[in-house]
One Martini backbone bead per residue (centre of mass of N, CA, C, O) as a GRO file, in nm:
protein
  301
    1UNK     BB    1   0.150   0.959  -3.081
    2UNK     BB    2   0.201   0.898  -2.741
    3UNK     BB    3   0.483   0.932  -2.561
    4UNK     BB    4   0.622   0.756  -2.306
    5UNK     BB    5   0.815   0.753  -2.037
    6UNK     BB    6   1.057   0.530  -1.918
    7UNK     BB    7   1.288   0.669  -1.749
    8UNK     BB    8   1.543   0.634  -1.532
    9UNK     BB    9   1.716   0.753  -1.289
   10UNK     BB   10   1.993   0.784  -1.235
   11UNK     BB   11   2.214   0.710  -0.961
   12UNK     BB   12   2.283   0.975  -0.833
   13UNK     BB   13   2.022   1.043  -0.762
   14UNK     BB   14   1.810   1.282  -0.556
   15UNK     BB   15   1.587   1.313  -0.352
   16UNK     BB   16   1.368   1.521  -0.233
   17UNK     BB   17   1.302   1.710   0.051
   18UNK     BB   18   1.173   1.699   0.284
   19UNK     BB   19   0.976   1.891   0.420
   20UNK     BB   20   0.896   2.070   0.713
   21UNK     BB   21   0.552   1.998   0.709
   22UNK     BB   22   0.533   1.739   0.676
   23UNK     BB   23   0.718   1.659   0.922
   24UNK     BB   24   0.502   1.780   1.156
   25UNK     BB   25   0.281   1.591   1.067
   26UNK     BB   26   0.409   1.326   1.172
   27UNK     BB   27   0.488   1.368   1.447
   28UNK     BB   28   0.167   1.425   1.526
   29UNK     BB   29   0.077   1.140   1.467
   30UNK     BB   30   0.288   0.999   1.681
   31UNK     BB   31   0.210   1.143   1.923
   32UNK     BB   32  -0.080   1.063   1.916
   33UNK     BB   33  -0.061   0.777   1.931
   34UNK     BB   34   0.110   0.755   2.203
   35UNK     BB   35  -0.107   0.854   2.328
   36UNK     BB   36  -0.355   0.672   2.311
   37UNK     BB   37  -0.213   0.453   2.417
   38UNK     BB   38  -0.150   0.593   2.722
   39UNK     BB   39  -0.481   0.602   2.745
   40UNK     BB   40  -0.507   0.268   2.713
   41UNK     BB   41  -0.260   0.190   2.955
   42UNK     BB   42  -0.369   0.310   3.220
   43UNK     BB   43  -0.634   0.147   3.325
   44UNK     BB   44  -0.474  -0.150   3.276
   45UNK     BB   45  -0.297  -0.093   3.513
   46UNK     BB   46  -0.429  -0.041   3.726
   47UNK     BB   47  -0.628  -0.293   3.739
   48UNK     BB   48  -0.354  -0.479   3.763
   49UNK     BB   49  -0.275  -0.315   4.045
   50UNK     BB   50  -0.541  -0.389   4.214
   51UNK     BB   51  -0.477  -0.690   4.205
   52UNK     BB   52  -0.216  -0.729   4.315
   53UNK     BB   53  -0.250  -0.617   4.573
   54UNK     BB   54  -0.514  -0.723   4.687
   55UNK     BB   55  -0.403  -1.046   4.629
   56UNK     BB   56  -0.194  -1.082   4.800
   57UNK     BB   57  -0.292  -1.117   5.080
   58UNK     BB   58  -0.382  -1.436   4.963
   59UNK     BB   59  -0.100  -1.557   4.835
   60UNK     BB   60  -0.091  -1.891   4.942
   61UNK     BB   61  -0.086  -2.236   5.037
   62UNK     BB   62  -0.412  -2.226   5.131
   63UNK     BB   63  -0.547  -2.109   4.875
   64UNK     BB   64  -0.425  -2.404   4.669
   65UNK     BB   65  -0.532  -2.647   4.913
   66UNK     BB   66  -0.837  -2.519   4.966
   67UNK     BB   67  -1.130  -2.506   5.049
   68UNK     BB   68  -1.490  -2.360   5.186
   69UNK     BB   69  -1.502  -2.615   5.340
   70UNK     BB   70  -1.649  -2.509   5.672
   71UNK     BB   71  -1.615  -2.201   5.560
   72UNK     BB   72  -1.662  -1.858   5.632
   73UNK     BB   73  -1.660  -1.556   5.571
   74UNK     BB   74  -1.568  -1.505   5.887
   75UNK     BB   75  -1.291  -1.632   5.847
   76UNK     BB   76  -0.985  -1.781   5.794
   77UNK     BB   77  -0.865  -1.885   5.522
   78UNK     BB   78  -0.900  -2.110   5.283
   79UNK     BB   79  -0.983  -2.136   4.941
   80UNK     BB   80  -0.956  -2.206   4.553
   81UNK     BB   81  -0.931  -2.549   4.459
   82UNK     BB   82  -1.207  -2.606   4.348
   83UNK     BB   83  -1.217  -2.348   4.157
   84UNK     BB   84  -0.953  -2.417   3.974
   85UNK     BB   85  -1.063  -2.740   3.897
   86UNK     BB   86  -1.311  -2.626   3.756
   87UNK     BB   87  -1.213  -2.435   3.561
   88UNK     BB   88  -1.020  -2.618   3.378
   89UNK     BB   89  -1.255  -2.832   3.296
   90UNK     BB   90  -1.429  -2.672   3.200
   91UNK     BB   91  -1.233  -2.523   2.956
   92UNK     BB   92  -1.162  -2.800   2.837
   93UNK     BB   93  -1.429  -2.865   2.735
   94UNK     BB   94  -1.491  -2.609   2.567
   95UNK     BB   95  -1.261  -2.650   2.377
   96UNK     BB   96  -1.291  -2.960   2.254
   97UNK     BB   97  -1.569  -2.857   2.124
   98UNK     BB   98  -1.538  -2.571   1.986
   99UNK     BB   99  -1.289  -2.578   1.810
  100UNK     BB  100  -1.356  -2.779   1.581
  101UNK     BB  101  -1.595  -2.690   1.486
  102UNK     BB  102  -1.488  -2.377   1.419
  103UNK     BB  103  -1.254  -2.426   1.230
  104UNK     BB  104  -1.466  -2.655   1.053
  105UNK     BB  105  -1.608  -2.372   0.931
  106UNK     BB  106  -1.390  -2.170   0.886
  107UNK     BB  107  -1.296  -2.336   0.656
  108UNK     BB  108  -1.512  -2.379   0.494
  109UNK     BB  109  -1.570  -2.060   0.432
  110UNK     BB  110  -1.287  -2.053   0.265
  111UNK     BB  111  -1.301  -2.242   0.087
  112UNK     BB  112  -1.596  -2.396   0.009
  113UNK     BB  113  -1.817  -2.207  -0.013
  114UNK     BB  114  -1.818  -1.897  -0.114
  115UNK     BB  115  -2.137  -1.758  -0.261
  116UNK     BB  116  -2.304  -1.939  -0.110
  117UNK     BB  117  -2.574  -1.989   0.088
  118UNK     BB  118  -2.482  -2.177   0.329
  119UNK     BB  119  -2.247  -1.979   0.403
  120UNK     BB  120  -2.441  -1.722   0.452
  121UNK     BB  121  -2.587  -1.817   0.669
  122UNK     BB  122  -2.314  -1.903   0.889
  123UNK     BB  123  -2.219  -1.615   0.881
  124UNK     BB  124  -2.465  -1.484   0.996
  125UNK     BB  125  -2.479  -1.660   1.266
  126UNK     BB  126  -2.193  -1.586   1.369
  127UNK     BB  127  -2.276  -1.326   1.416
  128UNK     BB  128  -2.516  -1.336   1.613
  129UNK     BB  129  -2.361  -1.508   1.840
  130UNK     BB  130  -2.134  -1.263   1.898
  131UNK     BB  131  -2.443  -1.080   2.032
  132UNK     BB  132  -2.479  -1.239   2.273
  133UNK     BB  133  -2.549  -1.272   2.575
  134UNK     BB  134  -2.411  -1.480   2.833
  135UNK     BB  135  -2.675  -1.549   2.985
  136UNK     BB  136  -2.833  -1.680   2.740
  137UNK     BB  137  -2.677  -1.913   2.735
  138UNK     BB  138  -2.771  -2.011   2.989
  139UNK     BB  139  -3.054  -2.048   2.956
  140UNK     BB  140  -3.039  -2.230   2.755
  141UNK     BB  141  -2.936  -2.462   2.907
  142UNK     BB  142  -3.117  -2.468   3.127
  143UNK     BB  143  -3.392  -2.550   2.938
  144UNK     BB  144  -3.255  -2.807   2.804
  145UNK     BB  145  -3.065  -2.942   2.977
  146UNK     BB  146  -3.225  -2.940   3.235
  147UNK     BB  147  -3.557  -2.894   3.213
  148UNK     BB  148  -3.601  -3.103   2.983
  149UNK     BB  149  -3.346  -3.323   3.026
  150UNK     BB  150  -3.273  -3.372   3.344
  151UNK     BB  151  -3.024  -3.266   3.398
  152UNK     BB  152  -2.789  -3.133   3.629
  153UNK     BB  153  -2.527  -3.015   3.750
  154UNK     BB  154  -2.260  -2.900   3.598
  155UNK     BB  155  -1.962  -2.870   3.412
  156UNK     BB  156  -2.091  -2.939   3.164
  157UNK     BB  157  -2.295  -2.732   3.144
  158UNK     BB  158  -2.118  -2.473   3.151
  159UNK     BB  159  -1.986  -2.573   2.879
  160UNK     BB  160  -2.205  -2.530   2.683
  161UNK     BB  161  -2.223  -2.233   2.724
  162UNK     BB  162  -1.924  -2.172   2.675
  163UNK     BB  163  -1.946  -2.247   2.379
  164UNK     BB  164  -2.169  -2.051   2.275
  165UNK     BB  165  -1.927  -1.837   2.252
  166UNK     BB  166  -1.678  -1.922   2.148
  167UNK     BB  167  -1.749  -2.008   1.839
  168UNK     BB  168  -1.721  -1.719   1.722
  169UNK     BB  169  -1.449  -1.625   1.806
  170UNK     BB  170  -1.310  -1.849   1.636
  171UNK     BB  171  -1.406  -1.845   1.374
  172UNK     BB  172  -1.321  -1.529   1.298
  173UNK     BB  173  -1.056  -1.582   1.348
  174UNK     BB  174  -0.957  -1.792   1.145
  175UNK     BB  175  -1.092  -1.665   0.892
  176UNK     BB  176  -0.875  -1.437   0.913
  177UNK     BB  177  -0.648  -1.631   0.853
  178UNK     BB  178  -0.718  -1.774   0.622
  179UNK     BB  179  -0.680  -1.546   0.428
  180UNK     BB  180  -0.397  -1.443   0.441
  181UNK     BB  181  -0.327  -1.673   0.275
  182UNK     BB  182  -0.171  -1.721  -0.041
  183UNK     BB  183  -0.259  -1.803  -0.319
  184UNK     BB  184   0.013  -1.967  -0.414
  185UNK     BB  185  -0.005  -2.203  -0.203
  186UNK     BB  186  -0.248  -2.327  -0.337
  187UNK     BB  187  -0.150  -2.324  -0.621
  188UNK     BB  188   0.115  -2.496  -0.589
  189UNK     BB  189  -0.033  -2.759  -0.476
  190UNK     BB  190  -0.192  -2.814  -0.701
  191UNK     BB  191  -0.014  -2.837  -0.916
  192UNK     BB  192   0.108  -3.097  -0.799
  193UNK     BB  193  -0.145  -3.268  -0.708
  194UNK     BB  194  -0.300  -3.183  -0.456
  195UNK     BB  195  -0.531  -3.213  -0.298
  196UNK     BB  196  -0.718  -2.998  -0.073
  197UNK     BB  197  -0.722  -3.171   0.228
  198UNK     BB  198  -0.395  -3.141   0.238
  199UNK     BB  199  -0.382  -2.811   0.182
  200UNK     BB  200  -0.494  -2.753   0.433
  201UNK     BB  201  -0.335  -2.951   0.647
  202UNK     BB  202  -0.018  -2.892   0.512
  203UNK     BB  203  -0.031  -2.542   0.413
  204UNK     BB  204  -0.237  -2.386   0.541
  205UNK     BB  205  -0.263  -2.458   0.896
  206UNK     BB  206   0.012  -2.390   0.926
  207UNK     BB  207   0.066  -2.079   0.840
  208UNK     BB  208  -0.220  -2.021   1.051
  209UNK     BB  209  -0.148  -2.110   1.361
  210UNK     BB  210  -0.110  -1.866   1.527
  211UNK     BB  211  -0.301  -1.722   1.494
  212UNK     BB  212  -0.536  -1.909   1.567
  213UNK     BB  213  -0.426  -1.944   1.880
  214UNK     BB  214  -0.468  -1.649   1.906
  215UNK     BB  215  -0.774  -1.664   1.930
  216UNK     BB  216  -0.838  -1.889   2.111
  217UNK     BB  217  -0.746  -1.740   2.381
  218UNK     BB  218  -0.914  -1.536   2.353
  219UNK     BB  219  -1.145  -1.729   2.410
  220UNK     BB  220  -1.061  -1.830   2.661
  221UNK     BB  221  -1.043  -1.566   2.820
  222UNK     BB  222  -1.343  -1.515   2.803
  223UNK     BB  223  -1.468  -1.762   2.913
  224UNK     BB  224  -1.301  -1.764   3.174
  225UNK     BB  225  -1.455  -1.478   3.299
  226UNK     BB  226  -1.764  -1.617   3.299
  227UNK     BB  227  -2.039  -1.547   3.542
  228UNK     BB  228  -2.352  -1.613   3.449
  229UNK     BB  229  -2.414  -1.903   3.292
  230UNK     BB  230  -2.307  -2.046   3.593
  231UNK     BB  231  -2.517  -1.959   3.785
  232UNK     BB  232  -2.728  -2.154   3.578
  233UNK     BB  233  -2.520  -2.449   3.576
  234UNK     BB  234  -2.302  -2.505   3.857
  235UNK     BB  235  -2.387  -2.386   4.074
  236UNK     BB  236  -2.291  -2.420   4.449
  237UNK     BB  237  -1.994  -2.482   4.571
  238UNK     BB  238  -1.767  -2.561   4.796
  239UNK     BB  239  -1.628  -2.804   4.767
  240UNK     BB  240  -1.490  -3.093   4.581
  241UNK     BB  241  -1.481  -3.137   4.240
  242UNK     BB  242  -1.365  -3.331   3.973
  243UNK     BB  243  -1.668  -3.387   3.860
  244UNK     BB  244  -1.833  -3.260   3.591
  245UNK     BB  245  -2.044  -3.506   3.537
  246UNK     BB  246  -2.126  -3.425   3.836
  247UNK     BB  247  -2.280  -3.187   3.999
  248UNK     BB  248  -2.156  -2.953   4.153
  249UNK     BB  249  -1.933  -2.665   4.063
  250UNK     BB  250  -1.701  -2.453   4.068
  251UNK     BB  251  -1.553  -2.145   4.033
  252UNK     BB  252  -1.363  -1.872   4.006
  253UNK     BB  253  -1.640  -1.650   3.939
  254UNK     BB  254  -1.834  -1.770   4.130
  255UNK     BB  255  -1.616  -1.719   4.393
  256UNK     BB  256  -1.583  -1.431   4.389
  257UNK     BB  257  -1.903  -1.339   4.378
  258UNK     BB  258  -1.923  -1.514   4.667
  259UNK     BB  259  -1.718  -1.315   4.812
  260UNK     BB  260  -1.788  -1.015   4.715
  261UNK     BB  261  -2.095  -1.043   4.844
  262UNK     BB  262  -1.927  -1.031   5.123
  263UNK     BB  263  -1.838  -0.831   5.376
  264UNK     BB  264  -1.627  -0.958   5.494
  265UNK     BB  265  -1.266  -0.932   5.472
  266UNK     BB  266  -1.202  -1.238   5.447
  267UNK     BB  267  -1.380  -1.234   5.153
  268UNK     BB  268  -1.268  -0.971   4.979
  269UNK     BB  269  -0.924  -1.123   4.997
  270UNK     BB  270  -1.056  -1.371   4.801
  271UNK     BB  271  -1.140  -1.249   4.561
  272UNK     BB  272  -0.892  -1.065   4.482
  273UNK     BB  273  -0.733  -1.360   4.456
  274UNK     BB  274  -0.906  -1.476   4.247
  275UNK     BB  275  -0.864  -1.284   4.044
  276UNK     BB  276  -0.549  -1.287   4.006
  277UNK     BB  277  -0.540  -1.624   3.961
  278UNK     BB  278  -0.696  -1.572   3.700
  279UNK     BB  279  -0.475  -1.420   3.516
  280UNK     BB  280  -0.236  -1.605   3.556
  281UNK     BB  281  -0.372  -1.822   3.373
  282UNK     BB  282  -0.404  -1.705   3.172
  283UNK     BB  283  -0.110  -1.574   3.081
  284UNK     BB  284  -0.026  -1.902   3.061
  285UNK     BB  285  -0.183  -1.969   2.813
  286UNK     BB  286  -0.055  -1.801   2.635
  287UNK     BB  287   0.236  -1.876   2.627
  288UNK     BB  288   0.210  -2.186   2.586
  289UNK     BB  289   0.085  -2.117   2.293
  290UNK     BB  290   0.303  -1.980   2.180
  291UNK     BB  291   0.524  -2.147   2.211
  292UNK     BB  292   0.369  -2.400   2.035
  293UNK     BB  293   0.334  -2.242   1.816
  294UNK     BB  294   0.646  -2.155   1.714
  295UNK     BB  295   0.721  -2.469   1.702
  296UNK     BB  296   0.472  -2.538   1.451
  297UNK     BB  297   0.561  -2.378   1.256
  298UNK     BB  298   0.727  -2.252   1.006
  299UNK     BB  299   0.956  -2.213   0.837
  300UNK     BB  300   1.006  -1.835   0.862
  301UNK     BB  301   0.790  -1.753   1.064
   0.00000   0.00000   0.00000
């Protein structure tokens, strides 16, 4: 019978020296890591430099307090108040609309599909939802919402576009911070006696905050720079519109494209800083989302 040597080193006892071999291609593989960042963090900075030098042009209260209504392309003035008013209500609908679809998609498929058959149909979807080109988004809402049931235009017609961009990208962000999360969290909860839907909502989805808003931003992020979509569904307007369930309204990437698409030199710097000013507003929105996901993590955290 083969005996097992189960002895533990000394307390004294020193591992054996890293080789010289080892030492140098260990360096070699960090050196490489961070050429390969300084490779990806180069163009980011470019276009982040070039936007900034050209938006600050036209970066002042008047781009913030007016809109393009009775200002022409080679006008001098003018802003994108209407713009960012539009843009902030689509996201905010379209927000309302696909979080809550997504993140309780993302349950079912993490705590009960299992590897039953709607499970697999659901995951399959969410998969080709995933590769939709954003354009196809828009035809589709122009074709049923426009076309089919005959409403106008409108910044709600622009939100349901974009809810379905949304929607696989929140969903699959949750899905894998859902799984992250350690099954003995769920068995200590079981066994305490605690439902299921109490441990999904008081011990699984606080853990998962954290992930879960940031996947949130990053879908928010995508879909607030989106327009294809928009240019088939909230059509365009130079005025002030508030109301997105009624009539055309602005939004920041249409302003932009119909800016940037004029040659004269005062709409070339209104479109620099709209593009500034739609950067601005994601950065300011992942802030305060981070700030509120760690005041609502759990301790420890």
């Amino acid at each position: 019978m083969t005996t097992v040597s189960t002895s533990k080193p000394a307390p004294g006892a020193r591992l054996a020296p890293v080789s010289a071999g080892r030492k140098i291609k260990d360096r070699a593989v960090q050196g490489l890591v961070y050429l390969a960042f300084a490779l990806a963090l180069i163009p980011l900075l470019s276009v982040l430099w070039t936007v900034v030098v050209n938006g600050a042009e036209r970066l002042d209260p008047t781009f913030f307090q007016f809109s393009m209504n009775a200002v022409s392309g080679s006008d001098a003035g003018g802003g994108a108040y209407h713009a960012i008013i539009g843009t902030l209500e689509q996201v905010l609908i379209t927000s309302l609309i696909a979080v809550p679809i997504a993140v309780l998609t993302a349950i079912y498929l993490v705590e009960y599909a299992g590897n039953g058959r709607l499970g697999k149909v659901i995951s399959f979807t969410v998969d080709v939802m995933t590769g939709i080109p954003s354009i196809v988004a828009g035809l589709f809402v122009l074709a049923l919402w426009l076309l089919t049931f005959g409403f106008d235009f409108s910044g709600l017609a622009g939100s349901l576009a974009l809810t379905i961009l949304m929607i696989p990208t929140v969903v699959r962000a949750t899905e894998e911070m859902l799984k992250l999360v350690p099954n003995d969290l769920r068995e200590a909860s079981y066994a305490l006696g605690v439902p299921r839907w109490r441990t999904i909502c008081f011990v699984i989805l606080p853990t998962a905050m954290t992930g879960i808003v940031t996947g949130v931003m990053l879908a928010v992020a995508r879909v607030m720079g989106e327009t294809a979509p928009l240019l088939l569904t909230i059509f365009f307007t130079k005025a002030i519109n508030n109301d997105p369930f009624n009539g055309a309204q602005a939004s920041l990437p249409t302003f932009i494209w119909e800016q940037a698409a004029d040659p004269n030199q005062n709409s070339i710097d209104r479109a620099w800083t709209g593009a500034l000013v739609l950067i601005g507003i994601i950065m300011l929105l992942n802030l305060v989302a981070r700030l509120v996901a760690r005041r609502k993590a759990p301790a420890g955290r």
